[in-house]
Short mmCIF file of C-alpha atoms and ligand atoms in Angstrom, two decimals:
data_model
loop_
_atom_site.label_atom_id
_atom_site.label_comp_id
_atom_site.label_asym_id
_atom_site.label_seq_id
_atom_site.Cartn_x
_atom_site.Cartn_y
_atom_site.Cartn_z
CA MET A 20 106.82 24.33 35.54
CA THR A 21 106.39 24.53 31.81
CA ALA A 22 103.22 25.88 30.45
CA LYS A 23 100.65 23.54 29.13
CA THR A 24 100.50 22.95 25.43
CA TRP A 25 96.96 22.80 24.01
CA ARG A 26 96.85 20.52 20.95
CA ILE A 27 94.19 21.92 18.57
CA GLY A 28 92.31 20.19 15.69
CA VAL A 29 90.92 22.44 13.09
CA ALA A 30 88.29 21.16 10.73
CA GLY A 31 87.50 23.64 8.01
CA LEU A 32 90.41 25.61 6.29
CA GLY A 33 88.32 28.21 4.39
CA THR A 34 87.95 31.92 5.16
CA VAL A 35 87.88 31.46 8.98
CA GLY A 36 90.09 28.41 9.26
CA ALA A 37 92.79 30.26 7.23
CA GLY A 38 92.57 33.23 9.42
CA LEU A 39 92.80 31.12 12.54
CA LEU A 40 95.89 29.04 11.42
CA ALA A 41 97.68 32.22 10.41
CA PHE A 42 97.09 33.73 13.63
CA LEU A 43 98.05 30.69 15.81
CA ALA A 44 101.23 30.27 13.68
CA GLU A 45 102.13 33.73 14.44
CA ARG A 46 101.12 33.97 18.21
CA PRO A 47 100.85 30.49 19.62
CA GLU A 48 101.21 31.96 23.14
CA PHE A 49 98.48 34.57 22.75
CA ALA A 50 96.29 33.34 25.64
CA PRO A 51 96.32 35.62 28.65
CA ALA A 52 96.16 32.63 31.09
CA GLY A 53 99.32 31.26 29.52
CA GLY A 54 99.88 28.04 27.75
CA ARG A 55 100.60 27.37 24.02
CA ALA A 56 98.08 26.62 21.24
CA GLU A 57 99.47 24.25 18.80
CA VAL A 58 97.69 22.89 15.71
CA THR A 59 98.18 19.19 15.67
CA GLY A 60 95.76 18.19 12.97
CA VAL A 61 93.55 19.68 10.22
CA SER A 62 90.71 18.56 8.10
CA ALA A 63 88.99 19.93 5.02
CA ARG A 64 87.21 18.60 1.89
CA SER A 65 90.33 18.70 -0.31
CA ARG A 66 93.84 18.09 0.74
CA SER A 67 95.35 19.32 -2.55
CA ARG A 68 93.45 22.59 -2.94
CA PRO A 69 95.80 25.54 -2.90
CA ARG A 70 95.64 27.46 0.44
CA PRO A 71 97.08 30.66 1.61
CA PHE A 72 99.44 28.80 3.94
CA ASP A 73 101.37 25.59 3.93
CA ILE A 74 99.51 22.78 5.58
CA SER A 75 101.88 20.05 4.38
CA PRO A 76 103.68 19.89 8.03
CA LEU A 77 100.32 19.55 9.71
CA PRO A 78 98.73 16.07 10.28
CA TRP A 79 95.80 15.73 7.79
CA PHE A 80 92.52 13.91 8.53
CA ASP A 81 90.20 13.08 5.69
CA ASP A 82 87.36 12.66 8.22
CA PRO A 83 86.63 15.66 10.66
CA VAL A 84 85.06 13.06 13.10
CA ALA A 85 88.39 11.23 13.14
CA LEU A 86 90.14 14.58 13.89
CA ALA A 87 87.70 15.52 16.67
CA THR A 88 88.29 12.19 18.46
CA SER A 89 92.08 11.92 17.78
CA PRO A 90 94.27 11.31 20.77
CA GLN A 91 96.44 14.04 19.37
CA VAL A 92 93.76 16.64 19.86
CA ASP A 93 92.78 18.39 23.31
CA LEU A 94 90.48 20.95 21.71
CA PHE A 95 88.41 20.82 18.55
CA VAL A 96 87.66 23.78 16.38
CA GLU A 97 84.82 23.36 14.00
CA LEU A 98 85.03 25.82 11.02
CA VAL A 99 83.27 23.66 8.31
CA GLY A 100 79.74 25.05 8.51
CA GLY A 101 76.22 23.75 7.93
CA SER A 102 73.58 22.70 10.53
CA ASP A 103 74.09 19.01 9.86
CA GLY A 104 76.48 16.68 8.13
CA PRO A 105 80.15 16.49 9.07
CA ALA A 106 80.05 19.68 11.14
CA LYS A 107 77.39 18.29 13.48
CA ALA A 108 78.89 14.84 13.50
CA ALA A 109 82.44 16.03 14.50
CA VAL A 110 81.16 18.45 17.20
CA GLU A 111 79.08 15.72 18.64
CA ALA A 112 81.93 13.24 18.64
CA ALA A 113 84.27 15.81 20.19
CA LEU A 114 81.80 16.57 23.05
CA LYS A 115 81.00 12.90 23.61
CA ALA A 116 84.79 12.32 24.07
CA GLY A 117 84.89 15.14 26.58
CA LYS A 118 86.80 17.49 24.35
CA PRO A 119 86.12 21.26 24.37
CA VAL A 120 84.62 22.60 21.21
CA VAL A 121 84.96 26.00 19.64
CA THR A 122 82.78 26.70 16.54
CA ALA A 123 81.80 29.64 14.41
CA ASN A 124 78.70 27.71 13.07
CA LYS A 125 75.46 29.65 13.79
CA ALA A 126 73.38 27.24 11.74
CA LEU A 127 74.54 24.43 13.96
CA ILE A 128 74.02 26.20 17.34
CA ALA A 129 70.65 27.71 16.28
CA GLU A 130 69.24 24.40 15.14
CA HIS A 131 70.86 21.96 17.44
CA GLY A 132 72.01 24.05 20.40
CA ALA A 133 70.00 22.32 22.99
CA GLU A 134 71.03 18.77 22.20
CA LEU A 135 74.63 19.84 21.88
CA ALA A 136 74.50 21.62 25.32
CA ALA A 137 73.23 18.40 26.76
CA LEU A 138 76.25 16.51 25.31
CA ALA A 139 78.60 19.22 26.52
CA GLU A 140 77.10 19.11 30.08
CA ALA A 141 77.14 15.36 30.22
CA SER A 142 80.84 15.16 29.44
CA GLY A 143 81.82 18.50 31.16
CA ALA A 144 83.33 19.81 27.97
CA PRO A 145 82.95 23.53 27.13
CA LEU A 146 81.17 24.48 23.78
CA LEU A 147 81.87 28.09 22.83
CA PHE A 148 80.61 29.95 19.75
CA GLU A 149 81.52 33.66 20.02
CA ALA A 150 82.35 33.82 16.34
CA ALA A 151 78.84 32.42 15.28
CA VAL A 152 77.27 35.89 15.83
CA MET A 153 78.57 39.22 14.49
CA GLY A 154 82.03 37.67 13.69
CA GLY A 155 84.68 39.60 15.58
CA THR A 156 82.20 41.78 17.50
CA PRO A 157 81.73 40.23 20.92
CA ALA A 158 77.93 39.91 21.15
CA VAL A 159 77.80 36.44 22.55
CA LYS A 160 80.20 37.17 25.47
CA MET A 161 78.30 40.37 26.23
CA LEU A 162 75.11 38.46 26.76
CA ARG A 163 76.58 35.28 28.09
CA GLU A 164 78.90 36.99 30.68
CA ALA A 165 78.75 40.70 31.09
CA MET A 166 74.93 41.15 31.20
CA VAL A 167 73.89 38.23 33.42
CA GLY A 168 73.36 40.61 36.15
CA ASP A 169 70.46 42.13 34.35
CA GLU A 170 67.16 41.01 32.83
CA ILE A 171 67.34 41.41 29.09
CA LYS A 172 64.19 42.76 27.43
CA SER A 173 65.24 42.94 23.97
CA VAL A 174 68.09 42.36 21.40
CA ALA A 175 67.81 43.82 17.90
CA GLY A 176 70.11 44.91 15.10
CA ILE A 177 71.73 44.16 11.73
CA LEU A 178 73.25 40.80 11.79
CA ASN A 179 73.95 39.97 8.17
CA GLY A 180 76.66 41.95 6.49
CA THR A 181 75.85 40.68 2.97
CA CYS A 182 72.27 42.08 3.24
CA ASN A 183 73.51 45.42 4.73
CA TYR A 184 76.10 45.60 1.98
CA ILE A 185 73.42 44.98 -0.81
CA LEU A 186 70.88 47.41 0.74
CA THR A 187 73.69 50.11 1.14
CA GLU A 188 74.72 49.71 -2.45
CA MET A 189 71.19 49.90 -3.85
CA GLU A 190 70.62 53.19 -2.12
CA ALA A 191 74.14 54.67 -3.04
CA THR A 192 74.09 53.53 -6.74
CA GLY A 193 70.43 53.20 -7.66
CA ARG A 194 71.01 49.69 -8.86
CA SER A 195 68.38 46.96 -8.32
CA PHE A 196 68.57 44.19 -5.80
CA ALA A 197 69.42 41.65 -8.53
CA GLU A 198 72.18 43.83 -10.10
CA VAL A 199 73.94 44.45 -6.73
CA LEU A 200 73.54 40.84 -5.68
CA ALA A 201 75.15 39.70 -9.05
CA GLU A 202 78.08 42.06 -8.39
CA ALA A 203 78.48 41.01 -4.68
CA GLN A 204 78.76 37.45 -5.98
CA ARG A 205 81.43 38.44 -8.40
CA LEU A 206 83.45 40.29 -5.78
CA GLY A 207 83.00 37.26 -3.41
CA TYR A 208 80.92 39.19 -0.91
CA ALA A 209 77.94 36.96 -1.42
CA GLU A 210 77.77 33.15 -1.82
CA ALA A 211 76.97 31.51 -5.09
CA ASP A 212 73.72 30.31 -3.39
CA PRO A 213 72.79 33.59 -1.59
CA THR A 214 69.61 32.14 -0.02
CA MET A 215 70.92 31.85 3.51
CA ASP A 216 71.92 35.55 3.54
CA VAL A 217 69.38 37.43 1.45
CA GLY A 218 66.48 35.16 2.57
CA GLY A 219 67.05 36.23 6.18
CA PHE A 220 67.95 32.75 7.40
CA ASP A 221 71.45 33.60 8.49
CA ALA A 222 70.22 36.62 10.46
CA ALA A 223 67.59 34.33 11.88
CA HIS A 224 70.17 31.71 13.09
CA LYS A 225 72.12 34.45 14.78
CA ILE A 226 69.13 36.20 16.55
CA SER A 227 67.85 32.75 17.73
CA ILE A 228 71.15 32.30 19.48
CA LEU A 229 71.08 35.74 20.93
CA ALA A 230 67.53 35.22 22.12
CA ALA A 231 68.54 31.93 23.76
CA LEU A 232 71.47 33.75 25.69
CA ALA A 233 69.37 36.81 26.45
CA PHE A 234 66.34 35.11 27.90
CA GLY A 235 67.99 31.84 29.32
CA CYS A 236 66.21 29.37 26.98
CA ALA A 237 67.09 26.87 24.28
CA PRO A 238 67.42 28.26 20.85
CA ASN A 239 64.16 28.00 18.88
CA PHE A 240 65.09 28.77 15.29
CA ALA A 241 61.83 27.10 14.14
CA ALA A 242 59.79 29.84 15.88
CA ALA A 243 61.51 32.65 14.04
CA GLU A 244 59.38 34.63 11.65
CA ILE A 245 61.68 35.38 8.62
CA GLU A 246 61.53 37.70 5.70
CA GLY A 247 64.57 38.54 3.52
CA ILE A 248 65.48 41.50 1.39
CA GLU A 249 64.71 39.86 -2.09
CA GLN A 250 61.45 41.93 -2.37
CA VAL A 251 63.02 45.30 -1.30
CA GLU A 252 62.59 47.66 -4.40
CA LEU A 253 64.48 50.81 -5.12
CA LEU A 254 61.23 52.64 -5.21
CA ASP A 255 60.82 51.77 -1.50
CA ILE A 256 64.40 52.81 -0.67
CA ALA A 257 63.74 56.21 -2.36
CA MET A 258 60.24 56.73 -0.83
CA ALA A 259 61.44 55.74 2.62
CA ARG A 260 64.37 58.20 2.24
CA ASP A 261 61.98 60.90 1.39
CA LEU A 262 60.11 60.13 4.57
CA GLY A 263 63.31 60.26 6.54
CA TYR A 264 64.12 56.59 6.81
CA ARG A 265 66.58 53.91 5.60
CA ILE A 266 65.77 50.26 4.97
CA LYS A 267 67.73 47.77 6.91
CA LEU A 268 67.43 43.96 7.52
CA VAL A 269 66.69 43.98 11.24
CA ALA A 270 66.67 40.87 13.34
CA SER A 271 64.96 41.27 16.79
CA ALA A 272 63.97 39.26 19.86
CA ASP A 273 61.60 40.74 22.24
CA ARG A 274 60.48 39.36 25.48
CA SER A 275 56.90 40.02 26.89
CA PRO A 276 54.68 38.20 29.42
CA ASP A 277 53.36 36.27 26.46
CA GLY A 278 56.68 34.80 25.48
CA VAL A 279 59.39 35.76 23.01
CA LEU A 280 58.92 37.13 19.54
CA VAL A 281 61.94 36.45 17.24
CA ARG A 282 61.70 38.16 13.73
CA VAL A 283 63.78 39.08 10.82
CA HIS A 284 62.51 41.45 8.23
CA PRO A 285 63.33 44.65 6.31
CA SER A 286 62.54 47.54 8.49
CA LEU A 287 62.73 51.28 8.37
CA ALA A 288 65.08 53.06 10.71
CA PRO A 289 65.22 56.81 11.00
CA LEU A 290 68.11 58.27 8.95
CA ASN A 291 69.95 59.58 12.05
CA HIS A 292 69.47 56.34 14.00
CA PRO A 293 72.71 54.31 14.70
CA LEU A 294 71.19 51.26 12.76
CA ALA A 295 70.52 53.52 9.67
CA GLN A 296 74.18 54.78 10.00
CA ALA A 297 75.70 51.35 10.06
CA GLY A 298 76.45 50.98 6.37
CA GLY A 299 78.27 48.52 4.07
CA ALA A 300 78.99 45.07 5.56
CA LEU A 301 78.84 46.43 9.20
CA ASN A 302 76.84 44.63 11.89
CA ALA A 303 75.21 46.63 14.66
CA LEU A 304 73.23 45.47 17.64
CA PHE A 305 71.19 47.02 20.50
CA ILE A 306 70.72 45.16 23.72
CA GLU A 307 68.19 46.44 26.21
CA GLY A 308 68.49 45.47 29.92
CA THR A 309 66.01 46.36 32.71
CA ARG A 310 68.65 47.95 34.83
CA ILE A 311 71.66 48.59 32.49
CA GLY A 312 69.42 50.24 29.89
CA ARG A 313 70.61 50.21 26.28
CA ILE A 314 73.94 49.07 24.87
CA PHE A 315 74.97 49.58 21.36
CA LEU A 316 77.62 47.43 19.57
CA GLN A 317 78.84 47.89 16.09
CA GLY A 318 81.53 46.13 14.19
CA PRO A 319 82.57 43.58 11.54
CA GLY A 320 80.38 40.74 11.40
CA ALA A 321 82.47 38.53 9.10
CA GLY A 322 85.86 38.31 7.41
CA SER A 323 88.82 36.05 7.89
CA GLY A 324 90.69 38.28 10.53
CA PRO A 325 87.81 39.37 12.65
CA THR A 326 86.06 36.00 12.75
CA ALA A 327 89.30 34.08 13.50
CA ALA A 328 89.97 36.73 16.43
CA ALA A 329 86.55 35.58 17.99
CA VAL A 330 87.50 32.00 17.59
CA ALA A 331 90.79 32.64 19.26
CA ALA A 332 89.06 34.49 22.12
CA ASP A 333 87.04 31.25 22.77
CA ILE A 334 90.20 29.12 22.62
CA ALA A 335 91.73 31.33 25.22
CA ASP A 336 88.79 30.86 27.48
CA VAL A 337 89.11 27.14 27.29
CA MET A 338 92.80 27.48 28.00
CA ALA A 339 91.95 29.55 31.04
CA GLY A 340 89.58 26.76 32.28
CA ALA A 341 86.51 29.02 31.98
CA GLN A 342 83.50 26.83 32.39
CA ARG A 343 79.87 28.14 32.06
CA PRO A 344 76.51 26.60 30.90
CA VAL A 345 76.37 26.60 27.14
CA PHE A 346 73.24 28.68 27.32
CA GLN A 347 72.15 30.45 30.71
CA GLY A 348 71.31 27.39 32.74
CA PRO A 349 71.61 23.64 33.15
CA ALA A 350 70.99 21.86 29.83
CA LYS A 351 68.28 19.61 31.60
CA SER A 352 66.24 22.57 32.54
CA LEU A 353 66.39 24.49 29.20
CA VAL A 354 63.27 24.98 27.43
CA ALA A 355 62.49 26.49 24.04
CA PHE A 356 60.72 29.84 24.55
CA THR A 357 57.08 30.29 24.01
CA PRO A 358 56.77 32.06 20.66
CA VAL A 359 54.43 35.06 20.63
CA ASP A 360 52.02 35.22 17.63
CA PRO A 361 53.45 37.87 15.31
CA SER A 362 50.01 39.03 14.23
CA LYS A 363 49.50 40.31 17.76
CA SER A 364 52.63 42.46 17.66
CA VAL A 365 51.95 46.21 17.71
CA GLY A 366 54.19 48.65 15.74
CA ARG A 367 54.36 51.46 13.08
CA ALA A 368 54.45 50.62 9.56
CA TYR A 369 55.25 51.91 5.95
CA LEU A 370 52.72 50.99 3.33
CA ARG A 371 52.92 51.39 -0.45
CA PHE A 372 49.97 51.17 -2.88
CA LEU A 373 50.11 51.50 -6.58
CA VAL A 374 46.92 53.05 -7.64
CA LYS A 375 45.25 54.48 -10.79
CA ASP A 376 45.87 58.22 -11.31
CA GLU A 377 42.20 59.29 -10.83
CA PRO A 378 40.28 61.47 -8.40
CA GLY A 379 39.00 60.03 -5.17
CA VAL A 380 41.60 57.14 -4.91
CA ILE A 381 43.48 58.75 -1.99
CA ALA A 382 40.23 59.29 -0.14
CA ALA A 383 39.28 55.68 -0.60
CA VAL A 384 42.59 54.37 0.68
CA SER A 385 42.53 56.55 3.76
CA GLU A 386 38.88 55.90 4.54
CA THR A 387 39.52 52.21 4.34
CA LEU A 388 42.47 52.47 6.72
CA ALA A 389 40.38 54.69 9.00
CA GLU A 390 37.43 52.23 9.14
CA ALA A 391 39.84 49.33 10.00
CA GLY A 392 41.25 51.40 12.84
CA VAL A 393 44.67 52.35 11.14
CA SER A 394 45.78 55.80 11.84
CA ILE A 395 47.98 57.49 9.30
CA GLU A 396 51.09 59.46 10.59
CA SER A 397 52.53 60.72 7.31
CA PHE A 398 51.57 60.60 3.67
CA LEU A 399 53.60 60.90 0.52
CA GLN A 400 52.69 60.85 -3.24
CA LYS A 401 55.24 61.56 -5.78
CA PRO A 402 55.50 60.85 -9.47
CA VAL A 403 58.19 58.44 -10.19
CA GLU A 404 60.86 59.29 -12.87
CA ASN A 405 61.66 56.44 -15.40
CA ALA A 406 58.94 54.25 -13.76
CA PRO A 407 59.50 50.46 -14.67
CA GLU A 408 57.15 48.88 -16.99
CA SER A 409 55.31 47.19 -14.13
CA MET A 410 54.25 50.63 -12.83
CA ARG A 411 52.99 52.21 -15.96
CA GLY A 412 49.48 53.54 -15.50
CA GLY A 413 49.84 53.69 -11.89
CA VAL A 414 51.13 56.14 -9.17
CA PRO A 415 52.57 55.02 -5.90
CA ILE A 416 51.25 56.40 -2.64
CA VAL A 417 53.17 55.82 0.45
CA LEU A 418 52.21 56.36 3.98
CA THR A 419 53.37 55.50 7.53
CA THR A 420 51.04 54.63 10.17
CA HIS A 421 50.79 55.08 14.03
CA ALA A 422 51.36 51.99 16.11
CA VAL A 423 48.80 49.30 15.20
CA ALA A 424 48.43 45.53 15.64
CA GLU A 425 49.71 43.64 12.61
CA SER A 426 46.49 41.68 12.26
CA VAL A 427 44.56 45.01 12.02
CA LEU A 428 47.04 46.34 9.50
CA LYS A 429 46.99 43.18 7.29
CA ALA A 430 43.17 43.14 7.25
CA ALA A 431 43.11 46.73 6.12
CA MET A 432 45.81 46.11 3.41
CA GLU A 433 43.62 43.16 2.06
CA ARG A 434 40.52 45.45 1.76
CA ILE A 435 42.64 48.13 0.04
CA ALA A 436 44.06 45.49 -2.36
CA GLY A 437 40.49 44.81 -3.29
CA LEU A 438 39.69 48.43 -4.25
CA PRO A 439 39.20 48.84 -7.92
CA ALA A 440 41.69 51.68 -8.25
CA VAL A 441 44.47 49.54 -6.66
CA ILE A 442 46.52 47.97 -9.36
CA ASP A 443 49.27 46.03 -7.65
CA ARG A 444 49.85 44.07 -4.42
CA PRO A 445 50.28 46.61 -1.40
CA ARG A 446 53.72 46.62 0.10
CA LEU A 447 54.22 46.57 3.93
CA LEU A 448 57.49 47.29 5.71
CA ARG A 449 57.72 47.71 9.48
CA ILE A 450 59.34 50.67 11.13
CA ALA A 451 62.02 49.51 13.55
CA ARG A 452 60.96 49.76 17.22
CA ILE A 453 64.41 50.58 18.44
N1 LIG B 511 83.40 33.67 6.65
C1 LIG B 511 83.07 34.35 7.60
O1 LIG B 511 83.40 35.70 7.72
C2 LIG B 511 82.31 33.88 8.71
C3 LIG B 511 81.89 34.68 9.88
C4 LIG B 511 81.26 34.25 11.03
C5 LIG B 511 81.01 32.76 10.95
N2 LIG B 511 81.34 31.98 9.93
C6 LIG B 511 81.11 30.61 10.05
O2 LIG B 511 82.30 29.97 10.03
C7 LIG B 511 82.22 28.59 9.42
C8 LIG B 511 83.14 28.49 8.41
O3 LIG B 511 83.05 29.59 7.38
P1 LIG B 511 83.94 29.88 6.18
O4 LIG B 511 83.50 31.22 5.60
O5 LIG B 511 85.33 29.76 6.62
O6 LIG B 511 83.65 28.77 5.14
P2 LIG B 511 84.44 28.30 3.91
O7 LIG B 511 85.29 29.43 3.43
O8 LIG B 511 83.36 27.88 2.90
O9 LIG B 511 85.18 27.03 4.35
C9 LIG B 511 84.57 25.83 4.64
C10 LIG B 511 85.67 24.81 4.94
O10 LIG B 511 85.04 23.66 5.31
C11 LIG B 511 85.65 22.56 4.50
N3 LIG B 511 84.59 21.52 4.32
C12 LIG B 511 83.48 21.74 3.61
N4 LIG B 511 82.81 20.56 3.57
C13 LIG B 511 83.54 19.64 4.29
C14 LIG B 511 83.41 18.31 4.63
N5 LIG B 511 82.36 17.63 4.14
N6 LIG B 511 84.32 17.62 5.32
C15 LIG B 511 85.48 18.40 5.71
N7 LIG B 511 85.67 19.69 5.42
C16 LIG B 511 84.76 20.30 4.76
C17 LIG B 511 86.08 23.15 3.26
O11 LIG B 511 87.04 22.44 2.64
P3 LIG B 511 87.79 22.84 1.32
O12 LIG B 511 88.54 23.98 1.65
O13 LIG B 511 88.64 21.66 1.02
O14 LIG B 511 86.75 23.13 0.24
C18 LIG B 511 86.62 24.61 3.79
O15 LIG B 511 87.92 24.49 4.08
C19 LIG B 511 80.72 28.54 9.00
O16 LIG B 511 79.97 27.93 9.94
C20 LIG B 511 80.24 30.10 8.87
O17 LIG B 511 78.94 30.28 8.96
C21 LIG B 511 82.06 32.56 8.78
#
């Protein structure tokens, strides 16, 4: 008996699409279950754009929807990107036609995962998205398959390589956020419009997907509390370091009896913590299960080769006939998780105040914190060399707190902001709880 040939349609021939086509051309019989993966159609925006491989022998489709529904395609791979538009239309069309879909599109899955899961279930077609989170590092399969025998309590980590690269470079070179971002854009590490990355939205898409898989619910991107790295200043990086911490953009999802809290924000991790050690564009993730305990994953979160490898792993699953619910249960019974009010969350924090250099200021700040019920863990006051114009006439004081409810902390910060000796908006960074 000859092994089955899977006819594959690939929409999107950019970074990931190019990596996938190169891999499938080299190893069409890579799937462990046997069979051959043959690309029988491609689609992108421009047919004439120069590409790192010759697409002229491959059937071309102007419209990804036509490719997704073509009789020449058994399995549709979506590598266009974007939560709506052609990517969504093509994935919907493929699923409605009963065709397995593999995608790397976190925005699509985070924002429309529940409706797509319903379409997939109705037609019995698999919908797989390993590459959508952590690129080549297998976080999705870890939660979807390997950890279903446990109850997950939390997932948290560094899920955006661009932000991690920028923060790492800021610390290493002493250059500002704007300078490092501009260089990252020049080198092609950051998009021309960097908002999705530096604004924390990309990490929020990914953690929303992981939360859905970890807690058996529909993705609830709208409930994520999101803060990016645009406001991270060199001064905070230096002060945090003096206190024994490194600033990272941490995405986390925690389950409690009240519901699930999904957040993305710059956080301090102790210098010897694995998250603090994951530098450059690396991604890193902790998964905590009730019985298994803590698992730590670290690896590339992007790039042509690693991401294409994750897409290929999903293709291999389809070729092996693997069939699981898209999230952890029948689509009909999936509900979005109940979001927990972030102001009720309790944790340690780093606070920075810019104050007039005069007697009694430190006492006023610490008394205000004490009256509000915020207990100080450590305190640092240091003159700043080459202080920027915005800081002239002020000295920064930095402190870390013991665990406190965020609502209490924010109320105390507001009162401190109103003290006559405080000359700039106070800064708050959370200390990572992992
Ligand atoms: N890059 C990574 O390392 C990485 C990692 C994990 C996940 N992902 C995800 O993988 C997906 C693809 O990312 P990428 O980095 O490969 O993107 P990319 O390099 O920007 O490539 C996007 C591709 O989609 C095509 N395209 C755009 N609009 C289209 C339209 N209206 N109709 C048809 N084709 C269209 C483009 O066509 P042209 O080439 O003709 O312009 C291009 O080939 C995204 O969902 C992304 O979030 C990427």
